[in-house]
mmCIF file with all atom_site columns, C-alpha atoms and ligand atoms in Angstrom:
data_model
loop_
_atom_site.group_PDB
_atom_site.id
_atom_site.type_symbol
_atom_site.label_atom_id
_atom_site.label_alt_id
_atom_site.label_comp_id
_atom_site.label_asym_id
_atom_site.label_entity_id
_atom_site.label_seq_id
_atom_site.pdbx_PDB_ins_code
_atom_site.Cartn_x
_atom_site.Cartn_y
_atom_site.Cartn_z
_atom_site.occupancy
_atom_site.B_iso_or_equiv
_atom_site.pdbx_formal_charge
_atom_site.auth_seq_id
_atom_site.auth_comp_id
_atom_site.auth_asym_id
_atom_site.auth_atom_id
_atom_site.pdbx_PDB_model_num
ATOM   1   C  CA  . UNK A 1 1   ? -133.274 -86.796  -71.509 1.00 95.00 ? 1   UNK A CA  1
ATOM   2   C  CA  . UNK A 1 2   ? -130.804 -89.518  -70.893 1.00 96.00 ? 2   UNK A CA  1
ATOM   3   C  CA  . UNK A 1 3   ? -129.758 -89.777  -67.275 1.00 97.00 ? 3   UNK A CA  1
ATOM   4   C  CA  . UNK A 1 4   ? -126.632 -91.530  -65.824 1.00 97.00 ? 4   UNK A CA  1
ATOM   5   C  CA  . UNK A 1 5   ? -127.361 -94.606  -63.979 1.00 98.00 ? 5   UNK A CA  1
ATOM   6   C  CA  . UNK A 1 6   ? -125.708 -94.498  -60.424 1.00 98.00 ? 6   UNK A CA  1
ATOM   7   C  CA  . UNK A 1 7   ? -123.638 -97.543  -59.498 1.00 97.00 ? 7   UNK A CA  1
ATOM   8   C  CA  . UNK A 1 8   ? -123.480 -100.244 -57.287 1.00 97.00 ? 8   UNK A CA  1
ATOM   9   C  CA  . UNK A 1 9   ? -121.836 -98.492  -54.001 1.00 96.00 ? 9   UNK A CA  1
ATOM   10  C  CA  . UNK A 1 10  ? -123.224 -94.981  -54.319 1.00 97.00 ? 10  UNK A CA  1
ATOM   11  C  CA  . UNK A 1 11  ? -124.696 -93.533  -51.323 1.00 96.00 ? 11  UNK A CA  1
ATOM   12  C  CA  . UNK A 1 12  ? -128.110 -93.056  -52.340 1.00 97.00 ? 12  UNK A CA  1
ATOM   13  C  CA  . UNK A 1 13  ? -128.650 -96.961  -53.912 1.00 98.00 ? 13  UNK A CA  1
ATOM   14  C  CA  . UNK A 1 14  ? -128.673 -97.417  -49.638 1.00 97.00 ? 14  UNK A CA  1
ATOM   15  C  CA  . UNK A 1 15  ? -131.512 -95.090  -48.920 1.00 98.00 ? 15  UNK A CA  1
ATOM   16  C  CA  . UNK A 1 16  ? -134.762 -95.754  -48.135 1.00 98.00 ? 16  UNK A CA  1
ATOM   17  C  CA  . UNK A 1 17  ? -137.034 -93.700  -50.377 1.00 98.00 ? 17  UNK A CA  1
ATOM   18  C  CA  . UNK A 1 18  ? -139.308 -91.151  -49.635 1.00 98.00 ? 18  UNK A CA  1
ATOM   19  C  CA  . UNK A 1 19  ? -143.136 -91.135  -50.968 1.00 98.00 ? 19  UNK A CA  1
ATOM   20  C  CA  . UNK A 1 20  ? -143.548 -89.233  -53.796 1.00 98.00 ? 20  UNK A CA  1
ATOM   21  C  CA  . UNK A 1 21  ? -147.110 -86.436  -53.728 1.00 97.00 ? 21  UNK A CA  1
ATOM   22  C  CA  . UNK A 1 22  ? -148.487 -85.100  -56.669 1.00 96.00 ? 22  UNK A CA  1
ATOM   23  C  CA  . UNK A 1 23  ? -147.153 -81.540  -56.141 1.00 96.00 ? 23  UNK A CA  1
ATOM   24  C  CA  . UNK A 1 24  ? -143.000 -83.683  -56.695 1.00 97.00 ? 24  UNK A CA  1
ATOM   25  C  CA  . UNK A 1 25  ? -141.589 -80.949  -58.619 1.00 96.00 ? 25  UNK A CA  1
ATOM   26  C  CA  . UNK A 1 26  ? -141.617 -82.613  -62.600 1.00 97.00 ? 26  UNK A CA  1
ATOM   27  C  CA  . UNK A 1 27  ? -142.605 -85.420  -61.950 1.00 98.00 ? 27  UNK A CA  1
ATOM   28  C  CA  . UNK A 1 28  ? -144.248 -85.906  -65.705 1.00 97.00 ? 28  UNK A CA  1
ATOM   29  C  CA  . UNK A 1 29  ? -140.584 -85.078  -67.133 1.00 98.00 ? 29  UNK A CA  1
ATOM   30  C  CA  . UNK A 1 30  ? -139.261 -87.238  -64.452 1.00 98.00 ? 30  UNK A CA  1
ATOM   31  C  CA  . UNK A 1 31  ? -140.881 -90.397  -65.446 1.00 98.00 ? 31  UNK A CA  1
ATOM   32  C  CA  . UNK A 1 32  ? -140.244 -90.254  -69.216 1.00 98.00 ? 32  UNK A CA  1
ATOM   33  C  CA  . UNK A 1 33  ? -136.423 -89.706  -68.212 1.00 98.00 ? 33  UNK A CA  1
ATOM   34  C  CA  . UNK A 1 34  ? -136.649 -93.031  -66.397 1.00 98.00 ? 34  UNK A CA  1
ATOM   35  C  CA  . UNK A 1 35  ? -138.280 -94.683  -69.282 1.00 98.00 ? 35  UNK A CA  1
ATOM   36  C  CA  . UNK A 1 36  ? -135.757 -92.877  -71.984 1.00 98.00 ? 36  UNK A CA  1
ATOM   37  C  CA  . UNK A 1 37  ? -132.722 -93.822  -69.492 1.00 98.00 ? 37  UNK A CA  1
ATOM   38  C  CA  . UNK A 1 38  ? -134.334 -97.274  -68.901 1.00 98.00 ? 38  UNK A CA  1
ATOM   39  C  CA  . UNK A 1 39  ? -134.804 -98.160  -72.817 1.00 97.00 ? 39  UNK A CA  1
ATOM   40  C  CA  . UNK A 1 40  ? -131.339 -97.187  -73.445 1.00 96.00 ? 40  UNK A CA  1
ATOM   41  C  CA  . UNK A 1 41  ? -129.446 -98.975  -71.285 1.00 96.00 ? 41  UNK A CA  1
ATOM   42  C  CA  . UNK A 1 42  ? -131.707 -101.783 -72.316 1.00 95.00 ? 42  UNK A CA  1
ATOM   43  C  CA  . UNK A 1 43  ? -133.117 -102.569 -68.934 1.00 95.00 ? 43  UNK A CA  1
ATOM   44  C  CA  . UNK A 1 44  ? -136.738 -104.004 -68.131 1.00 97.00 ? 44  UNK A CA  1
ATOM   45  C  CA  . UNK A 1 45  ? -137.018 -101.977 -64.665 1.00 98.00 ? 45  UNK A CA  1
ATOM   46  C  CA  . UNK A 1 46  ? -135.367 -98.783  -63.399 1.00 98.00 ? 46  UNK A CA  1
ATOM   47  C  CA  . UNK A 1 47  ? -136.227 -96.865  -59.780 1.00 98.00 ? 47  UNK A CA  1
ATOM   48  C  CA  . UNK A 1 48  ? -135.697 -93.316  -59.607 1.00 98.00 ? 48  UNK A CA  1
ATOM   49  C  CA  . UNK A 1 49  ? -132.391 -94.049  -56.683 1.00 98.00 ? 49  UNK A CA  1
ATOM   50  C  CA  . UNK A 1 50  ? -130.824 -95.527  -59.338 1.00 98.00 ? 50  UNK A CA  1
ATOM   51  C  CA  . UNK A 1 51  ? -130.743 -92.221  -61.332 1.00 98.00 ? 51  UNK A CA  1
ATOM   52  C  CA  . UNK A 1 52  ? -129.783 -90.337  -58.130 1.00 97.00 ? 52  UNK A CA  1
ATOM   53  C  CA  . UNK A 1 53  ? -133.322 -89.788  -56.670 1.00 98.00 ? 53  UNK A CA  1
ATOM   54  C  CA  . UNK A 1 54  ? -134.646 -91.171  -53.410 1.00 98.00 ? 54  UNK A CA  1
ATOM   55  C  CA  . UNK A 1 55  ? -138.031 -91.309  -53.922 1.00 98.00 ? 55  UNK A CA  1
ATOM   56  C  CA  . UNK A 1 56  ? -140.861 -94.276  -54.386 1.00 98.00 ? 56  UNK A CA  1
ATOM   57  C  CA  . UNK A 1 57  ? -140.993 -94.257  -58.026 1.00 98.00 ? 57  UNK A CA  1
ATOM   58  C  CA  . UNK A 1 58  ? -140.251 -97.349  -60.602 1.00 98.00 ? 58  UNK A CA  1
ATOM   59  C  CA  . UNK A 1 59  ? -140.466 -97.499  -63.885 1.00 98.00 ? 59  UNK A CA  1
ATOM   60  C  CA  . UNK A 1 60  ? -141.010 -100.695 -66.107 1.00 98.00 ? 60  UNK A CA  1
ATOM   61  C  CA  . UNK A 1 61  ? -141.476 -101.995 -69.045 1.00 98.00 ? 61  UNK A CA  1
ATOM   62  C  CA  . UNK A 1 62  ? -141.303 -106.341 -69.161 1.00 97.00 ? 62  UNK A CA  1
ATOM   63  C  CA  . UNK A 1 63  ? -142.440 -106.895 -72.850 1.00 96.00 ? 63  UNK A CA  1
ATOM   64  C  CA  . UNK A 1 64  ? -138.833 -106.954 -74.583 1.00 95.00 ? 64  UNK A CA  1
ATOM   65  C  CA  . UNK A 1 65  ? -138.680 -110.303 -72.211 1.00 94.00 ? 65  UNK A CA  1
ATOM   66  C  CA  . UNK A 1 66  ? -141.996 -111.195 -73.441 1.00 94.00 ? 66  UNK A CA  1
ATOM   67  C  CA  . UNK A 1 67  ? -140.547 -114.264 -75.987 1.00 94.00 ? 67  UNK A CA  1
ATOM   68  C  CA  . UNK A 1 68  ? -139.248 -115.976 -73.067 1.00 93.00 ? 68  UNK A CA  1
ATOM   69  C  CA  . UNK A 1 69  ? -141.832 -115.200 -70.374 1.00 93.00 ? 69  UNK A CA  1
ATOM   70  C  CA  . UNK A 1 70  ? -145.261 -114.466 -72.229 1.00 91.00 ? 70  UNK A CA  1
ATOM   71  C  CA  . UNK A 1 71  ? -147.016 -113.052 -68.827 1.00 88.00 ? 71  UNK A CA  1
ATOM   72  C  CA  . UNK A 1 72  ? -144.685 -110.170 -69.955 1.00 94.00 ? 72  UNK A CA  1
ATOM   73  C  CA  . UNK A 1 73  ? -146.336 -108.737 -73.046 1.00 94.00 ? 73  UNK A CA  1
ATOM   74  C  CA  . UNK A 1 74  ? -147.252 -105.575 -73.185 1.00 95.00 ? 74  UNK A CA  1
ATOM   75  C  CA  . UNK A 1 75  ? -146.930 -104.870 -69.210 1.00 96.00 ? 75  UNK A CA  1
ATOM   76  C  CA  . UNK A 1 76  ? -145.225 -100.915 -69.092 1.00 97.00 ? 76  UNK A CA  1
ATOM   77  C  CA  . UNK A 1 77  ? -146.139 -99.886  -65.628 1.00 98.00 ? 77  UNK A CA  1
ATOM   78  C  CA  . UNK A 1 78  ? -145.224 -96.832  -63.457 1.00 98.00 ? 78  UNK A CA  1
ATOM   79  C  CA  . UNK A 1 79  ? -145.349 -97.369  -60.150 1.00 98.00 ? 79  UNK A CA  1
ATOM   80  C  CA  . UNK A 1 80  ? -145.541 -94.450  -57.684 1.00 98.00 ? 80  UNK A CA  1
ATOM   81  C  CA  . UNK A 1 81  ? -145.482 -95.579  -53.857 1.00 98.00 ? 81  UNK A CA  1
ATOM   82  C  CA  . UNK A 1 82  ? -145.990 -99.350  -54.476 1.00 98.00 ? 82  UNK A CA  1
ATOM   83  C  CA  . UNK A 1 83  ? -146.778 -101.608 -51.521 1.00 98.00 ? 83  UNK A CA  1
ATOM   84  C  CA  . UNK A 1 84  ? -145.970 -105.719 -52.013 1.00 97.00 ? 84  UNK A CA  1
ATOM   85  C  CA  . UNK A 1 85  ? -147.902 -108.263 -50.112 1.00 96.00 ? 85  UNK A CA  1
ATOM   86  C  CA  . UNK A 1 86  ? -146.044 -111.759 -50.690 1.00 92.00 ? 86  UNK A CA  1
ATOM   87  C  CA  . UNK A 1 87  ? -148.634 -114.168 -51.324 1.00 89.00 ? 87  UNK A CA  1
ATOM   88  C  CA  . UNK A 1 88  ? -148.306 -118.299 -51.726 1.00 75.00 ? 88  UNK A CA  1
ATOM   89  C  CA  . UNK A 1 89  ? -146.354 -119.451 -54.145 1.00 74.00 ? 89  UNK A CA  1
ATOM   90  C  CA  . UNK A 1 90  ? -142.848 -121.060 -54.272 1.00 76.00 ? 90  UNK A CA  1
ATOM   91  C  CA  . UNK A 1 91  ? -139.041 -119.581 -53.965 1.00 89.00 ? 91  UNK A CA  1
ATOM   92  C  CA  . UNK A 1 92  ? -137.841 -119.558 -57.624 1.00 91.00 ? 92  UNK A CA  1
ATOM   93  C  CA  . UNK A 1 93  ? -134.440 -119.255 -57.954 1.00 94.00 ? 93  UNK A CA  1
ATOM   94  C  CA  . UNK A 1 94  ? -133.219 -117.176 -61.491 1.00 95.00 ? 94  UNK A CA  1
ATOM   95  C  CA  . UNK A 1 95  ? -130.786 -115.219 -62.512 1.00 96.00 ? 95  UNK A CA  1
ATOM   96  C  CA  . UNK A 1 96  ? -130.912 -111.782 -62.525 1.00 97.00 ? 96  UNK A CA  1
ATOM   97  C  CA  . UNK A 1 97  ? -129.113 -108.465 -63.592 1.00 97.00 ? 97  UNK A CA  1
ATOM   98  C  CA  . UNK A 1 98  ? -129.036 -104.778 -62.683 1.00 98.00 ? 98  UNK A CA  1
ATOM   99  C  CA  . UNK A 1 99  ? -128.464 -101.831 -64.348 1.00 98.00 ? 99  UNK A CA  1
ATOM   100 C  CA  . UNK A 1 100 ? -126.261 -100.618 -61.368 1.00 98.00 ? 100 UNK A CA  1
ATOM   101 C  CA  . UNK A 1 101 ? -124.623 -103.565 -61.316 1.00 98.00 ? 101 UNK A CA  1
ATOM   102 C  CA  . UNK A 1 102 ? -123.378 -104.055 -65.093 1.00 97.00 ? 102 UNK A CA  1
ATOM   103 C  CA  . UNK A 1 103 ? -121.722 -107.195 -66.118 1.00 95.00 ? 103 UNK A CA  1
ATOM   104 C  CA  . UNK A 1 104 ? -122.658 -108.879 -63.261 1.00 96.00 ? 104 UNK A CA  1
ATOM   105 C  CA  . UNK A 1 105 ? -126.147 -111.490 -63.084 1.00 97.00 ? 105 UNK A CA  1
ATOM   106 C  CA  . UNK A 1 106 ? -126.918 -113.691 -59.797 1.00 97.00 ? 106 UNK A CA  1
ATOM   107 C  CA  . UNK A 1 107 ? -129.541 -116.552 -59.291 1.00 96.00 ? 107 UNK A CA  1
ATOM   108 C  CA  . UNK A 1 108 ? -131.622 -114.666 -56.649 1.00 96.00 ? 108 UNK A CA  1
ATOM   109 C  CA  . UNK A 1 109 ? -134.772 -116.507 -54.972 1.00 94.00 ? 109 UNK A CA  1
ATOM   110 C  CA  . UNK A 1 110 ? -137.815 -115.030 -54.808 1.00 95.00 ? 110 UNK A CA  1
ATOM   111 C  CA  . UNK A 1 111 ? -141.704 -115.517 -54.572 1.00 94.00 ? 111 UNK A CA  1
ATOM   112 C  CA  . UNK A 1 112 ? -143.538 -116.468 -57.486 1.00 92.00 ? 112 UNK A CA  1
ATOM   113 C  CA  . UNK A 1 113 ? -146.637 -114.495 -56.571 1.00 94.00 ? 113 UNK A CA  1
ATOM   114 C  CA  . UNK A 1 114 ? -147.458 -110.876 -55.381 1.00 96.00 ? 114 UNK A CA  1
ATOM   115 C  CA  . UNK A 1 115 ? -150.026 -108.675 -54.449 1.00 98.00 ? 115 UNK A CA  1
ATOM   116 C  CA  . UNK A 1 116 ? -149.397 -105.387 -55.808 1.00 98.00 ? 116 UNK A CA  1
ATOM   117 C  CA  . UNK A 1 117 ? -150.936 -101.571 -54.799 1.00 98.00 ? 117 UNK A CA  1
ATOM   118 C  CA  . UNK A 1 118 ? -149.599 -98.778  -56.407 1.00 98.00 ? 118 UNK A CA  1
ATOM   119 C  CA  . UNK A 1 119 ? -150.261 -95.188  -58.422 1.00 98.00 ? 119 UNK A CA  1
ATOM   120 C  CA  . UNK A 1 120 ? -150.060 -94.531  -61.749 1.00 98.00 ? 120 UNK A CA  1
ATOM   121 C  CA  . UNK A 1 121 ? -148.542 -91.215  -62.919 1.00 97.00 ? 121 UNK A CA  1
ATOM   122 C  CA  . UNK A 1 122 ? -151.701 -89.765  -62.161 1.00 97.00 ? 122 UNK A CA  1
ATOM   123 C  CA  . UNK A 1 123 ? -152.040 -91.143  -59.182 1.00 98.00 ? 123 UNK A CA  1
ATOM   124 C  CA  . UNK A 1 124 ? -154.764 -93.146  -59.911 1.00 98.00 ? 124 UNK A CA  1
ATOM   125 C  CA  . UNK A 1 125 ? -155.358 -96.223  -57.473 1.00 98.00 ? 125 UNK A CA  1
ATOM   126 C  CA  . UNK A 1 126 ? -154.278 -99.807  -58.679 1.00 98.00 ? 126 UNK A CA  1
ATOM   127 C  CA  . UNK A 1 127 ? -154.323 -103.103 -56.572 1.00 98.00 ? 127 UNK A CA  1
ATOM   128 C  CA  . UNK A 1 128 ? -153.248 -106.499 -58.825 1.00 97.00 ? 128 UNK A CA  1
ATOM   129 C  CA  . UNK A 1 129 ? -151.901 -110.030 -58.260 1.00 96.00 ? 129 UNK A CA  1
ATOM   130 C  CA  . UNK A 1 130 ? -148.821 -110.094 -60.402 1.00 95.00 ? 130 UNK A CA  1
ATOM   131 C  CA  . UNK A 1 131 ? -146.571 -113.750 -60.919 1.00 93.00 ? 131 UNK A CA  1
ATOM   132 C  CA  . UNK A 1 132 ? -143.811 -114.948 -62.655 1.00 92.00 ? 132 UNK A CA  1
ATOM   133 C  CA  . UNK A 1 133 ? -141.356 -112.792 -63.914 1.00 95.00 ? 133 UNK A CA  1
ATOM   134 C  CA  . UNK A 1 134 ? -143.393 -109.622 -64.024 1.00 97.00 ? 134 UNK A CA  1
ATOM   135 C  CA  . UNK A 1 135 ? -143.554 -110.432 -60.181 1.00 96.00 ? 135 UNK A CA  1
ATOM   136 C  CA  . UNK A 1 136 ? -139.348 -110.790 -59.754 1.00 96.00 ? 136 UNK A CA  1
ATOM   137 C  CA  . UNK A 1 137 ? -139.322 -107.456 -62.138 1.00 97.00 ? 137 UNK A CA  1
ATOM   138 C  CA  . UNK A 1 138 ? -141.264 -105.805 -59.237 1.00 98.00 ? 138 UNK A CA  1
ATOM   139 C  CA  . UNK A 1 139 ? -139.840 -107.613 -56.326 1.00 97.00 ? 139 UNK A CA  1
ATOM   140 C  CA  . UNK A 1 140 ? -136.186 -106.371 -57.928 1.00 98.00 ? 140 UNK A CA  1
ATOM   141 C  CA  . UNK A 1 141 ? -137.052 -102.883 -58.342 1.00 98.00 ? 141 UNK A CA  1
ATOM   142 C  CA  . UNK A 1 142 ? -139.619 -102.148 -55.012 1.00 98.00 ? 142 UNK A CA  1
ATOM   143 C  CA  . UNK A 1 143 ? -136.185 -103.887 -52.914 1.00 98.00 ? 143 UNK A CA  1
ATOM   144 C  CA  . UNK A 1 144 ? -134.450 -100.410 -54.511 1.00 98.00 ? 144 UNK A CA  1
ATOM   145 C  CA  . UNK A 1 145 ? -136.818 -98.280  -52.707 1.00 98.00 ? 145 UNK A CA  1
ATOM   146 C  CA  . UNK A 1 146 ? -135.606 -99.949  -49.615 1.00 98.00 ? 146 UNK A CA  1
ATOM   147 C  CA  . UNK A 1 147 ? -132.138 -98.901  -49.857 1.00 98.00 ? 147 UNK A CA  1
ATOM   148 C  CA  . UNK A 1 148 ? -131.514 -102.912 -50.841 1.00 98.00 ? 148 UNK A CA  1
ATOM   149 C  CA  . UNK A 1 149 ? -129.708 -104.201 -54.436 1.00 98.00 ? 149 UNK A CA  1
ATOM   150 C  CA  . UNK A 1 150 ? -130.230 -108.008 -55.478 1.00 98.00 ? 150 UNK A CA  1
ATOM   151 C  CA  . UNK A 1 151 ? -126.997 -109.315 -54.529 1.00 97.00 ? 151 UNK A CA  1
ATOM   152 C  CA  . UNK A 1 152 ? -128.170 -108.810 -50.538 1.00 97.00 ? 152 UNK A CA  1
ATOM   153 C  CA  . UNK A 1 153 ? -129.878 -111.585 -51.014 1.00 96.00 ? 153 UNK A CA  1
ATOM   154 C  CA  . UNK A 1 154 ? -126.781 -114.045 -52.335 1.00 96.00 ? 154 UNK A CA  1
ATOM   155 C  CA  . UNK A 1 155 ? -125.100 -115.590 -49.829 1.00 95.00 ? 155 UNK A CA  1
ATOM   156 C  CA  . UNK A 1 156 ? -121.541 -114.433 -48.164 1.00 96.00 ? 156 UNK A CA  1
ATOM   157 C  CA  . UNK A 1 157 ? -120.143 -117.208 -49.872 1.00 97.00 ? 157 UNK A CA  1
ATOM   158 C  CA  . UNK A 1 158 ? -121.226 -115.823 -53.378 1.00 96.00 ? 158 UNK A CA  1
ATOM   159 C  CA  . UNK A 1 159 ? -120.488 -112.389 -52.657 1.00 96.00 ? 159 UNK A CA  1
ATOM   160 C  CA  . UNK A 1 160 ? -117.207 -113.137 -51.073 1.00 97.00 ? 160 UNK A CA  1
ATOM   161 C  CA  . UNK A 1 161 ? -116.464 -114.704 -54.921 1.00 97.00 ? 161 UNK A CA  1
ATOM   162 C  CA  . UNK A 1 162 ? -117.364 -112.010 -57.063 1.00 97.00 ? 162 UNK A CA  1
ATOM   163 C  CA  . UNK A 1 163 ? -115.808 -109.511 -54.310 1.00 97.00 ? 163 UNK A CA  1
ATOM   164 C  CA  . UNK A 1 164 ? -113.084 -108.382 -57.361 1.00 97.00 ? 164 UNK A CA  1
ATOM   165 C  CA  . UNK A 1 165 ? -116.247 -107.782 -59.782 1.00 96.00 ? 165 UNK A CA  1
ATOM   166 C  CA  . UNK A 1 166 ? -117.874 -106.037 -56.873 1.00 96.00 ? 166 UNK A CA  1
ATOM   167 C  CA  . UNK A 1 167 ? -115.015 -103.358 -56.412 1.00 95.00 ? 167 UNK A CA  1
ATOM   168 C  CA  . UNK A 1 168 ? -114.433 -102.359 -60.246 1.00 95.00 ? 168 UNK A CA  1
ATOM   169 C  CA  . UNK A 1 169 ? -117.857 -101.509 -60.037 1.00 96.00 ? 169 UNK A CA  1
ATOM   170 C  CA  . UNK A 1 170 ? -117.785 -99.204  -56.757 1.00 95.00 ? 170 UNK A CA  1
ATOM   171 C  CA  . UNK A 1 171 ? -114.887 -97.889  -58.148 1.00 93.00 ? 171 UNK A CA  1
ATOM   172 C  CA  . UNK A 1 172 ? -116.310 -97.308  -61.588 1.00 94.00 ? 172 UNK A CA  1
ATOM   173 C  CA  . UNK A 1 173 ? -113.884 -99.663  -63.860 1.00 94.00 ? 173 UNK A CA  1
ATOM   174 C  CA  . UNK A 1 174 ? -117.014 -101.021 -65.565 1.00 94.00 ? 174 UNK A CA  1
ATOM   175 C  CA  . UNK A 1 175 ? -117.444 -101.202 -69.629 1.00 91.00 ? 175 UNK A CA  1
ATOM   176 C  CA  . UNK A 1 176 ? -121.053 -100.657 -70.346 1.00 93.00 ? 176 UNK A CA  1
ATOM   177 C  CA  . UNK A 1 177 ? -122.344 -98.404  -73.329 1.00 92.00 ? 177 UNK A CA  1
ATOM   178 C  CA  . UNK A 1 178 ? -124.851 -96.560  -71.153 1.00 96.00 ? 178 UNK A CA  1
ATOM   179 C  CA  . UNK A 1 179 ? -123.342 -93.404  -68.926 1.00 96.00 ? 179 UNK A CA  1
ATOM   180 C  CA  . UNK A 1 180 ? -122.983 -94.111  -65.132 1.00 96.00 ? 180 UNK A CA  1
ATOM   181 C  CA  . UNK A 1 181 ? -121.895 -92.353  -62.170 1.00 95.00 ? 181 UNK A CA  1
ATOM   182 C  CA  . UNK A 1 182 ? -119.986 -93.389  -59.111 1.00 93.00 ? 182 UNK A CA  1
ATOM   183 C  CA  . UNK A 1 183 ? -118.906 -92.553  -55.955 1.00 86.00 ? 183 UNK A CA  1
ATOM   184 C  CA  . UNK A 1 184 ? -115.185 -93.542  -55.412 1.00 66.00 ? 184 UNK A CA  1
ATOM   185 C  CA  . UNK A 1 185 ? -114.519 -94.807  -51.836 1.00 66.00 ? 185 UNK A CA  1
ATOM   186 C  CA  . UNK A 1 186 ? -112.187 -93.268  -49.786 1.00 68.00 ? 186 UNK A CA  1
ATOM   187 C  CA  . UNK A 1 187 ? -108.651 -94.476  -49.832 1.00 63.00 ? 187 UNK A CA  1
ATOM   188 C  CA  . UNK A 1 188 ? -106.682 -94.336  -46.338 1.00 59.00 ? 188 UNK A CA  1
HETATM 189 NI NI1 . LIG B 2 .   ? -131.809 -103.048 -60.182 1.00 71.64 ? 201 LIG B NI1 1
#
């Protein structure tokens, strides 16, 4: 099933996530909803607090990027309760997009390498070292279990220019052809 993807300014985009246990009531539906939802709204990455759910669990699938960044290929990963370790490895700065964010792409820095632990969906045990883009897929999605969104890390500057682009996307006046949901702020 096709879920709406909650946008930039809803409530539960600011959470930080709670673990998800094997007993997480369909959690096997769950995931391919994220990956159905994810594929059509053409996205690489989705977390589960950007369909509404506040819980550790990411979704992603990097090889429709794989022409441009070959590391890419083939890597569909779910990642339940994933833990980053930053290792060496230079700031990169690249532009990036969100699917809670639509229209909008940044230059964001971020590390070039990772360590990686996570669970499968079966809660199998995986540790890897994970660079390049995969690695910014990753970084991008594990910052959603933290209640964070890419542009946090622009500066005020930045922000304080796309502050119009911001709005029409808290308040929903976005054109994208997946569904999305929003949560109108309050008017005095
Ligand atoms: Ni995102």
């Amino acid at each position: 099933m096709n879920l709406p993807v909650y946008l930039y300014g809803h409530p539960v985009l600011r959470e930080v996530a709670d673990d998800v246990t094997p007993d997480y009531p369909g959690l096997k539906t769950l995931i391919a909803d994220m990956f159905e939802t994810m594929y059509t709204s053409e996205g690489v990455g989705l977390a589960a607090p950007q369909i509404g759910k506040s819980i550790r669990l990411v979704v992603i699938d990097a090889d429709p990027v794989a022409e441009s960044f070959p590391d890419c290929a083939g890597k569909k990963m779910v990642l339940i309760n994933p833990e980053i370790d930053v290792l060496d490895g230079d700031n990169v700065n690249r532009a990036e997009g969100c699917l809670s964010l639509p229209g909008l792409s940044e230059d964001v820095k971020r590390v070039e390498n990772i360590r990686l632990n996570w669970l499968d969906e079966n809660f199998e045990e995986h540790e890897e070292i994970i660079t390049g883009f995969l690695a910014r897929i990753v970084q991008h999605e594990c910052d959603h279990l933290e209640g964070m969104v890419y542009i946090d890390h622009i500066s005020t500057i930045r922000k304080q220019m796309i502050r119009r682009k911001l709005l029409n996307i808290v308040e929903g006046r976005v054109s994208c052809d997946y569904p999305v949901r929003y949560a109108p702020r309050k008017r005095k």
